[in-house]
Amino acid sequence: MEEIAIKIGGCLSAIVGIGHCFFYRGFGWEEDFEKTRVLTAKVLYTIHLFLIPMFFFFSYASLVHTKELAGSTPLGIAMSTFYAVFWLLRELWQITYFRSSMIKGFEKLHYFLVICLFFLWASYSYPIFSHFL
């Protein structure tokens, strides 16, 4: 069951990576970045751009090195723990930060993200918790 959870997390990580490839156009960043300082726009774009390979790396690691991430090695446990905490914090951020500043038309996206982020957290935390139970 631990390996199935990691593989689900890997598929979801790939979906998140693909989704992030469309942020620039989908959220109209070109127009927004024209209204902000050049340095701010470049920093925000760079941070976003370099998150994409991280999502794809974790997707690859989850789908190819499933057994290790499911708890068969200390490095695998450490990586799964990091990714579980990452997604838990990202979900808490989504719930608290975006809830108060919801933009009309993005409500469905907000709730979809809350559900996806929960499953990403659960996928990577399940193997960790199962070793302690």
CSV table of N, CA and C in Angstrom, one decimal:
chain,number,residue,atom,x,y,z
A,1,MET,N,0.8,-1.2,0.0
A,1,MET,CA,0.0,0.0,0.0
A,1,MET,C,0.9,1.3,0.0
A,2,GLU,N,2.0,1.2,0.7
A,2,GLU,CA,2.9,2.4,0.7
A,2,GLU,C,3.4,2.8,-0.7
A,3,GLU,N,3.7,1.7,-1.5
A,3,GLU,CA,4.2,2.0,-2.8
A,3,GLU,C,3.1,2.6,-3.7
A,4,ILE,N,1.9,2.1,-3.5
A,4,ILE,CA,0.8,2.7,-4.3
A,4,ILE,C,0.6,4.2,-3.9
A,5,ALA,N,0.7,4.5,-2.7
A,5,ALA,CA,0.6,5.9,-2.2
A,5,ALA,C,1.7,6.8,-2.9
A,6,ILE,N,2.9,6.3,-2.9
A,6,ILE,CA,4.0,7.0,-3.5
A,6,ILE,C,3.7,7.2,-5.0
A,7,LYS,N,3.3,6.2,-5.7
A,7,LYS,CA,3.0,6.3,-7.1
A,7,LYS,C,1.9,7.3,-7.4
A,8,ILE,N,0.8,7.3,-6.6
A,8,ILE,CA,-0.2,8.3,-6.7
A,8,ILE,C,0.4,9.7,-6.5
A,9,GLY,N,1.2,9.8,-5.5
A,9,GLY,CA,1.9,11.1,-5.3
A,9,GLY,C,2.8,11.5,-6.5
A,10,GLY,N,3.4,10.5,-7.2
A,10,GLY,CA,4.2,10.8,-8.4
A,10,GLY,C,3.4,11.3,-9.5
A,11,CYS,N,2.2,10.7,-9.7
A,11,CYS,CA,1.3,11.1,-10.8
A,11,CYS,C,0.8,12.5,-10.5
A,12,LEU,N,0.4,12.8,-9.2
A,12,LEU,CA,-0.1,14.1,-8.9
A,12,LEU,C,1.0,15.1,-9.0
A,13,SER,N,2.3,14.8,-8.7
A,13,SER,CA,3.4,15.7,-8.8
A,13,SER,C,3.6,16.1,-10.3
A,14,ALA,N,3.4,15.1,-11.2
A,14,ALA,CA,3.6,15.4,-12.6
A,14,ALA,C,2.5,16.3,-13.1
A,15,ILE,N,1.2,16.1,-12.6
A,15,ILE,CA,0.1,17.0,-12.9
A,15,ILE,C,0.4,18.4,-12.5
A,16,VAL,N,0.9,18.5,-11.2
A,16,VAL,CA,1.2,19.9,-10.7
A,16,VAL,C,2.3,20.5,-11.6
A,17,GLY,N,3.3,19.8,-12.0
A,17,GLY,CA,4.4,20.3,-12.8
A,17,GLY,C,3.9,20.8,-14.1
A,18,ILE,N,3.0,20.0,-14.8
A,18,ILE,CA,2.4,20.3,-16.0
A,18,ILE,C,1.5,21.6,-15.9
A,19,GLY,N,0.8,21.6,-14.8
A,19,GLY,CA,-0.1,22.8,-14.5
A,19,GLY,C,0.7,24.1,-14.4
A,20,HIS,N,1.8,24.0,-13.7
A,20,HIS,CA,2.7,25.1,-13.5
A,20,HIS,C,3.3,25.7,-14.8
A,21,CYS,N,3.4,24.8,-15.8
A,21,CYS,CA,3.9,25.2,-17.1
A,21,CYS,C,2.9,26.2,-17.8
A,22,PHE,N,1.7,26.3,-17.4
A,22,PHE,CA,0.7,27.1,-18.0
A,22,PHE,C,0.3,28.4,-17.1
A,23,PHE,N,1.0,28.6,-16.0
A,23,PHE,CA,0.7,29.7,-15.1
A,23,PHE,C,0.9,31.0,-15.8
A,24,TYR,N,2.0,31.2,-16.5
A,24,TYR,CA,2.4,32.5,-17.1
A,24,TYR,C,1.2,33.0,-18.0
A,25,ARG,N,0.8,32.2,-18.9
A,25,ARG,CA,-0.3,32.6,-19.8
A,25,ARG,C,-1.7,32.5,-19.1
A,26,GLY,N,-1.9,31.5,-18.3
A,26,GLY,CA,-3.2,31.2,-17.7
A,26,GLY,C,-3.6,32.3,-16.7
A,27,PHE,N,-2.6,32.9,-16.0
A,27,PHE,CA,-3.0,33.9,-15.0
A,27,PHE,C,-2.6,35.3,-15.5
A,28,GLY,N,-2.2,35.4,-16.8
A,28,GLY,CA,-2.0,36.7,-17.3
A,28,GLY,C,-0.8,37.4,-16.7
A,29,TRP,N,0.3,36.7,-16.5
A,29,TRP,CA,1.4,37.2,-15.8
A,29,TRP,C,2.1,38.3,-16.7
A,30,GLU,N,2.1,38.1,-18.0
A,30,GLU,CA,2.8,39.1,-18.8
A,30,GLU,C,2.3,40.5,-18.6
A,31,GLU,N,0.9,40.6,-18.5
A,31,GLU,CA,0.3,41.9,-18.3
A,31,GLU,C,0.6,42.4,-16.9
A,32,ASP,N,0.6,41.5,-15.9
A,32,ASP,CA,0.9,41.8,-14.5
A,32,ASP,C,2.3,42.3,-14.4
A,33,PHE,N,3.2,41.5,-15.0
A,33,PHE,CA,4.6,41.9,-14.9
A,33,PHE,C,5.0,43.2,-15.5
A,34,GLU,N,4.2,43.6,-16.5
A,34,GLU,CA,4.5,44.9,-17.1
A,34,GLU,C,4.2,46.1,-16.1
A,35,LYS,N,3.3,45.8,-15.1
A,35,LYS,CA,2.9,46.8,-14.1
A,35,LYS,C,3.8,46.8,-12.9
A,36,THR,N,4.7,45.9,-12.8
A,36,THR,CA,5.6,45.9,-11.6
A,36,THR,C,7.0,46.1,-12.0
A,37,ARG,N,7.9,46.3,-10.9
A,37,ARG,CA,9.3,46.5,-11.2
A,37,ARG,C,9.9,45.3,-11.9
A,38,VAL,N,10.8,45.5,-12.8
A,38,VAL,CA,11.5,44.5,-13.6
A,38,VAL,C,12.1,43.4,-12.7
A,39,LEU,N,12.8,43.9,-11.6
A,39,LEU,CA,13.5,42.9,-10.7
A,39,LEU,C,12.4,42.0,-10.0
A,40,THR,N,11.3,42.6,-9.6
A,40,THR,CA,10.3,41.8,-8.9
A,40,THR,C,9.7,40.8,-9.9
A,41,ALA,N,9.4,41.2,-11.1
A,41,ALA,CA,8.9,40.3,-12.1
A,41,ALA,C,9.9,39.1,-12.4
A,42,LYS,N,11.1,39.5,-12.5
A,42,LYS,CA,12.1,38.5,-12.8
A,42,LYS,C,12.3,37.5,-11.6
A,43,VAL,N,12.3,38.0,-10.4
A,43,VAL,CA,12.4,37.1,-9.3
A,43,VAL,C,11.2,36.2,-9.2
A,44,LEU,N,10.0,36.7,-9.3
A,44,LEU,CA,8.8,35.9,-9.2
A,44,LEU,C,8.8,34.8,-10.3
A,45,TYR,N,9.1,35.2,-11.5
A,45,TYR,CA,9.1,34.3,-12.6
A,45,TYR,C,10.2,33.2,-12.4
A,46,THR,N,11.4,33.6,-12.0
A,46,THR,CA,12.5,32.6,-11.7
A,46,THR,C,12.1,31.6,-10.7
A,47,ILE,N,11.6,32.1,-9.6
A,47,ILE,CA,11.2,31.1,-8.5
A,47,ILE,C,10.2,30.1,-9.0
A,48,HIS,N,9.2,30.6,-9.8
A,48,HIS,CA,8.1,29.8,-10.3
A,48,HIS,C,8.7,28.8,-11.3
A,49,LEU,N,9.6,29.3,-12.2
A,49,LEU,CA,10.2,28.5,-13.3
A,49,LEU,C,11.0,27.3,-12.7
A,50,PHE,N,11.7,27.6,-11.6
A,50,PHE,CA,12.6,26.6,-11.0
A,50,PHE,C,11.8,25.6,-10.1
A,51,LEU,N,10.6,25.9,-9.8
A,51,LEU,CA,9.7,24.9,-9.0
A,51,LEU,C,9.3,23.8,-10.0
A,52,ILE,N,9.1,24.1,-11.2
A,52,ILE,CA,8.6,23.1,-12.2
A,52,ILE,C,9.6,21.9,-12.2
A,53,PRO,N,10.9,22.0,-12.4
A,53,PRO,CA,11.7,20.8,-12.4
A,53,PRO,C,11.7,20.1,-11.1
A,54,MET,N,11.5,20.8,-10.0
A,54,MET,CA,11.4,20.1,-8.7
A,54,MET,C,10.2,19.1,-8.7
A,55,PHE,N,9.0,19.6,-9.2
A,55,PHE,CA,7.9,18.8,-9.3
A,55,PHE,C,8.1,17.6,-10.2
A,56,PHE,N,8.7,17.8,-11.3
A,56,PHE,CA,9.0,16.7,-12.2
A,56,PHE,C,10.1,15.7,-11.6
A,57,PHE,N,11.0,16.2,-10.9
A,57,PHE,CA,12.0,15.3,-10.2
A,57,PHE,C,11.3,14.4,-9.2
A,58,PHE,N,10.4,15.0,-8.4
A,58,PHE,CA,9.7,14.2,-7.4
A,58,PHE,C,8.8,13.2,-8.1
A,59,SER,N,8.2,13.6,-9.2
A,59,SER,CA,7.4,12.7,-10.0
A,59,SER,C,8.2,11.5,-10.5
A,60,TYR,N,9.4,11.8,-11.1
A,60,TYR,CA,10.3,10.8,-11.5
A,60,TYR,C,10.7,9.9,-10.4
A,61,ALA,N,11.2,10.5,-9.3
A,61,ALA,CA,11.6,9.7,-8.1
A,61,ALA,C,10.5,8.8,-7.6
A,62,SER,N,9.3,9.3,-7.6
A,62,SER,CA,8.2,8.6,-7.0
A,62,SER,C,7.8,7.4,-7.9
A,63,LEU,N,7.9,7.6,-9.2
A,63,LEU,CA,7.5,6.5,-10.1
A,63,LEU,C,8.6,5.5,-10.4
A,64,VAL,N,9.9,5.9,-10.3
A,64,VAL,CA,11.0,5.1,-10.6
A,64,VAL,C,11.7,4.5,-9.3
A,65,HIS,N,11.7,5.3,-8.3
A,65,HIS,CA,12.4,4.9,-7.0
A,65,HIS,C,11.3,4.7,-5.9
A,66,THR,N,10.2,4.1,-6.2
A,66,THR,CA,9.1,4.0,-5.4
A,66,THR,C,9.4,3.3,-4.1
A,67,LYS,N,10.1,2.2,-4.1
A,67,LYS,CA,10.4,1.4,-3.0
A,67,LYS,C,11.2,2.2,-1.9
A,68,GLU,N,12.2,3.0,-2.4
A,68,GLU,CA,13.0,3.8,-1.5
A,68,GLU,C,12.2,4.8,-0.8
A,69,LEU,N,11.4,5.5,-1.6
A,69,LEU,CA,10.5,6.6,-1.0
A,69,LEU,C,9.5,6.0,-0.1
A,70,ALA,N,9.1,4.8,-0.3
A,70,ALA,CA,8.1,4.1,0.5
A,70,ALA,C,8.7,3.7,1.9
A,71,GLY,N,10.0,3.9,2.1
A,71,GLY,CA,10.6,3.6,3.4
A,71,GLY,C,11.6,2.6,3.5
A,72,SER,N,12.2,2.1,2.3
A,72,SER,CA,13.2,1.1,2.4
A,72,SER,C,14.6,1.6,2.6
A,73,THR,N,14.8,2.9,2.5
A,73,THR,CA,16.1,3.5,2.8
A,73,THR,C,15.9,4.8,3.6
A,74,PRO,N,16.9,5.1,4.4
A,74,PRO,CA,16.9,6.4,5.2
A,74,PRO,C,16.7,7.6,4.3
A,75,LEU,N,17.4,7.7,3.1
A,75,LEU,CA,17.3,8.8,2.2
A,75,LEU,C,15.9,8.9,1.7
A,76,GLY,N,15.3,7.7,1.3
A,76,GLY,CA,13.9,7.7,0.8
A,76,GLY,C,12.9,8.2,1.9
A,77,ILE,N,13.1,7.8,3.1
A,77,ILE,CA,12.3,8.3,4.2
A,77,ILE,C,12.4,9.8,4.4
A,78,ALA,N,13.7,10.3,4.3
A,78,ALA,CA,13.9,11.8,4.4
A,78,ALA,C,13.3,12.5,3.3
A,79,MET,N,13.4,12.0,2.1
A,79,MET,CA,12.8,12.7,0.9
A,79,MET,C,11.3,12.7,1.0
A,80,SER,N,10.7,11.6,1.4
A,80,SER,CA,9.2,11.5,1.5
A,80,SER,C,8.8,12.4,2.7
A,81,THR,N,9.5,12.5,3.7
A,81,THR,CA,9.1,13.4,4.8
A,81,THR,C,9.2,14.8,4.4
A,82,PHE,N,10.3,15.2,3.7
A,82,PHE,CA,10.4,16.6,3.2
A,82,PHE,C,9.2,16.9,2.3
A,83,TYR,N,8.9,16.0,1.3
A,83,TYR,CA,7.8,16.3,0.4
A,83,TYR,C,6.4,16.3,1.1
A,84,ALA,N,6.2,15.4,2.1
A,84,ALA,CA,5.0,15.4,2.8
A,84,ALA,C,4.8,16.8,3.6
A,85,VAL,N,5.9,17.2,4.2
A,85,VAL,CA,5.8,18.5,4.9
A,85,VAL,C,5.6,19.7,4.0
A,86,PHE,N,6.3,19.6,2.8
A,86,PHE,CA,6.2,20.6,1.8
A,86,PHE,C,4.7,20.8,1.4
A,87,TRP,N,4.0,19.6,1.1
A,87,TRP,CA,2.6,19.7,0.6
A,87,TRP,C,1.7,20.1,1.8
A,88,LEU,N,2.0,19.6,3.0
A,88,LEU,CA,1.1,20.0,4.1
A,88,LEU,C,1.2,21.6,4.3
A,89,LEU,N,2.4,22.1,4.3
A,89,LEU,CA,2.5,23.6,4.4
A,89,LEU,C,1.9,24.3,3.3
A,90,ARG,N,2.0,23.8,2.1
A,90,ARG,CA,1.4,24.4,0.9
A,90,ARG,C,-0.1,24.4,1.0
A,91,GLU,N,-0.7,23.3,1.6
A,91,GLU,CA,-2.1,23.2,1.7
A,91,GLU,C,-2.6,24.2,2.8
A,92,LEU,N,-1.9,24.3,3.9
A,92,LEU,CA,-2.3,25.3,4.9
A,92,LEU,C,-2.2,26.7,4.4
A,93,TRP,N,-1.2,27.0,3.5
A,93,TRP,CA,-1.1,28.3,2.9
A,93,TRP,C,-2.2,28.5,2.0
A,94,GLN,N,-2.6,27.5,1.2
A,94,GLN,CA,-3.8,27.7,0.3
A,94,GLN,C,-5.0,28.0,1.1
A,95,ILE,N,-5.3,27.3,2.2
A,95,ILE,CA,-6.5,27.5,2.9
A,95,ILE,C,-6.5,28.8,3.6
A,96,THR,N,-5.4,29.2,4.2
A,96,THR,CA,-5.4,30.5,5.0
A,96,THR,C,-5.2,31.7,4.1
A,97,TYR,N,-4.2,31.7,3.2
A,97,TYR,CA,-3.8,32.8,2.5
A,97,TYR,C,-4.8,33.2,1.3
A,98,PHE,N,-5.2,32.2,0.6
A,98,PHE,CA,-6.0,32.4,-0.6
A,98,PHE,C,-7.5,32.5,-0.2
A,99,ARG,N,-7.9,32.0,0.9
A,99,ARG,CA,-9.3,32.0,1.3
A,99,ARG,C,-9.8,33.4,1.5
A,100,SER,N,-9.0,34.3,2.1
A,100,SER,CA,-9.4,35.6,2.3
A,100,SER,C,-9.3,36.5,1.1
A,101,SER,N,-8.6,36.1,0.1
A,101,SER,CA,-8.4,37.0,-1.1
A,101,SER,C,-8.9,36.3,-2.3
A,102,MET,N,-10.0,35.5,-2.2
A,102,MET,CA,-10.5,34.8,-3.3
A,102,MET,C,-11.0,35.7,-4.4
A,103,ILE,N,-10.6,35.4,-5.6
A,103,ILE,CA,-11.0,36.2,-6.8
A,103,ILE,C,-12.2,35.5,-7.4
A,104,LYS,N,-13.2,36.3,-7.8
A,104,LYS,CA,-14.4,35.7,-8.4
A,104,LYS,C,-14.0,34.9,-9.6
A,105,GLY,N,-14.5,33.7,-9.7
A,105,GLY,CA,-14.2,32.8,-10.8
A,105,GLY,C,-13.1,31.8,-10.5
A,106,PHE,N,-12.4,32.0,-9.4
A,106,PHE,CA,-11.3,31.0,-9.0
A,106,PHE,C,-11.7,30.2,-7.8
A,107,GLU,N,-13.0,30.2,-7.4
A,107,GLU,CA,-13.4,29.5,-6.2
A,107,GLU,C,-13.2,28.0,-6.5
A,108,LYS,N,-13.6,27.5,-7.6
A,108,LYS,CA,-13.5,26.1,-7.9
A,108,LYS,C,-12.1,25.6,-8.0
A,109,LEU,N,-11.2,26.5,-8.5
A,109,LEU,CA,-9.8,26.2,-8.5
A,109,LEU,C,-9.2,26.1,-7.1
A,110,HIS,N,-9.7,27.0,-6.2
A,110,HIS,CA,-9.2,27.0,-4.8
A,110,HIS,C,-9.6,25.6,-4.2
A,111,TYR,N,-10.8,25.2,-4.3
A,111,TYR,CA,-11.2,23.9,-3.7
A,111,TYR,C,-10.6,22.7,-4.3
A,112,PHE,N,-10.4,22.8,-5.6
A,112,PHE,CA,-9.7,21.7,-6.3
A,112,PHE,C,-8.3,21.6,-5.8
A,113,LEU,N,-7.6,22.7,-5.6
A,113,LEU,CA,-6.2,22.7,-5.1
A,113,LEU,C,-6.2,22.2,-3.6
A,114,VAL,N,-7.1,22.6,-2.8
A,114,VAL,CA,-7.2,22.1,-1.4
A,114,VAL,C,-7.3,20.5,-1.4
A,115,ILE,N,-8.1,20.0,-2.3
A,115,ILE,CA,-8.2,18.5,-2.4
A,115,ILE,C,-6.9,17.9,-2.9
A,116,CYS,N,-6.4,18.4,-4.0
A,116,CYS,CA,-5.1,17.9,-4.6
A,116,CYS,C,-4.0,18.0,-3.6
A,117,LEU,N,-3.9,19.1,-2.9
A,117,LEU,CA,-2.8,19.3,-1.9
A,117,LEU,C,-2.9,18.3,-0.8
A,118,PHE,N,-4.2,18.0,-0.4
A,118,PHE,CA,-4.4,17.0,0.7
A,118,PHE,C,-3.9,15.6,0.2
A,119,PHE,N,-4.3,15.3,-1.0
A,119,PHE,CA,-3.9,14.0,-1.5
A,119,PHE,C,-2.3,13.9,-1.7
A,120,LEU,N,-1.7,15.0,-2.1
A,120,LEU,CA,-0.2,15.0,-2.2
A,120,LEU,C,0.4,14.8,-0.8
A,121,TRP,N,-0.1,15.5,0.2
A,121,TRP,CA,0.4,15.3,1.6
A,121,TRP,C,0.1,13.9,2.0
A,122,ALA,N,-1.1,13.4,1.8
A,122,ALA,CA,-1.4,12.0,2.3
A,122,ALA,C,-0.5,10.9,1.6
A,123,SER,N,-0.3,11.1,0.3
A,123,SER,CA,0.5,10.2,-0.5
A,123,SER,C,1.9,10.0,0.1
A,124,TYR,N,2.5,11.1,0.5
A,124,TYR,CA,3.9,11.0,0.9
A,124,TYR,C,4.0,10.8,2.4
A,125,SER,N,2.9,11.1,3.2
A,125,SER,CA,3.0,10.9,4.6
A,125,SER,C,2.5,9.5,5.0
A,126,TYR,N,1.7,8.9,4.2
A,126,TYR,CA,1.2,7.6,4.6
A,126,TYR,C,2.3,6.6,4.8
A,127,PRO,N,3.3,6.5,3.9
A,127,PRO,CA,4.4,5.5,4.1
A,127,PRO,C,5.1,5.8,5.4
A,128,ILE,N,5.3,7.0,5.7
A,128,ILE,CA,6.0,7.4,7.0
A,128,ILE,C,5.3,7.0,8.2
A,129,PHE,N,4.0,7.3,8.2
A,129,PHE,CA,3.2,6.9,9.4
A,129,PHE,C,3.0,5.4,9.5
A,130,SER,N,2.9,4.7,8.4
A,130,SER,CA,2.7,3.3,8.4
A,130,SER,C,3.9,2.6,9.0
A,131,HIS,N,5.1,3.2,9.0
A,131,HIS,CA,6.3,2.5,9.6
A,131,HIS,C,6.3,2.7,11.1
A,132,PHE,N,5.5,3.7,11.6
A,132,PHE,CA,5.5,3.9,13.0
A,132,PHE,C,4.3,3.3,13.7
A,133,LEU,N,3.3,2.8,12.9
A,133,LEU,CA,2.1,2.2,13.5
A,133,LEU,C,2.3,0.7,13.7
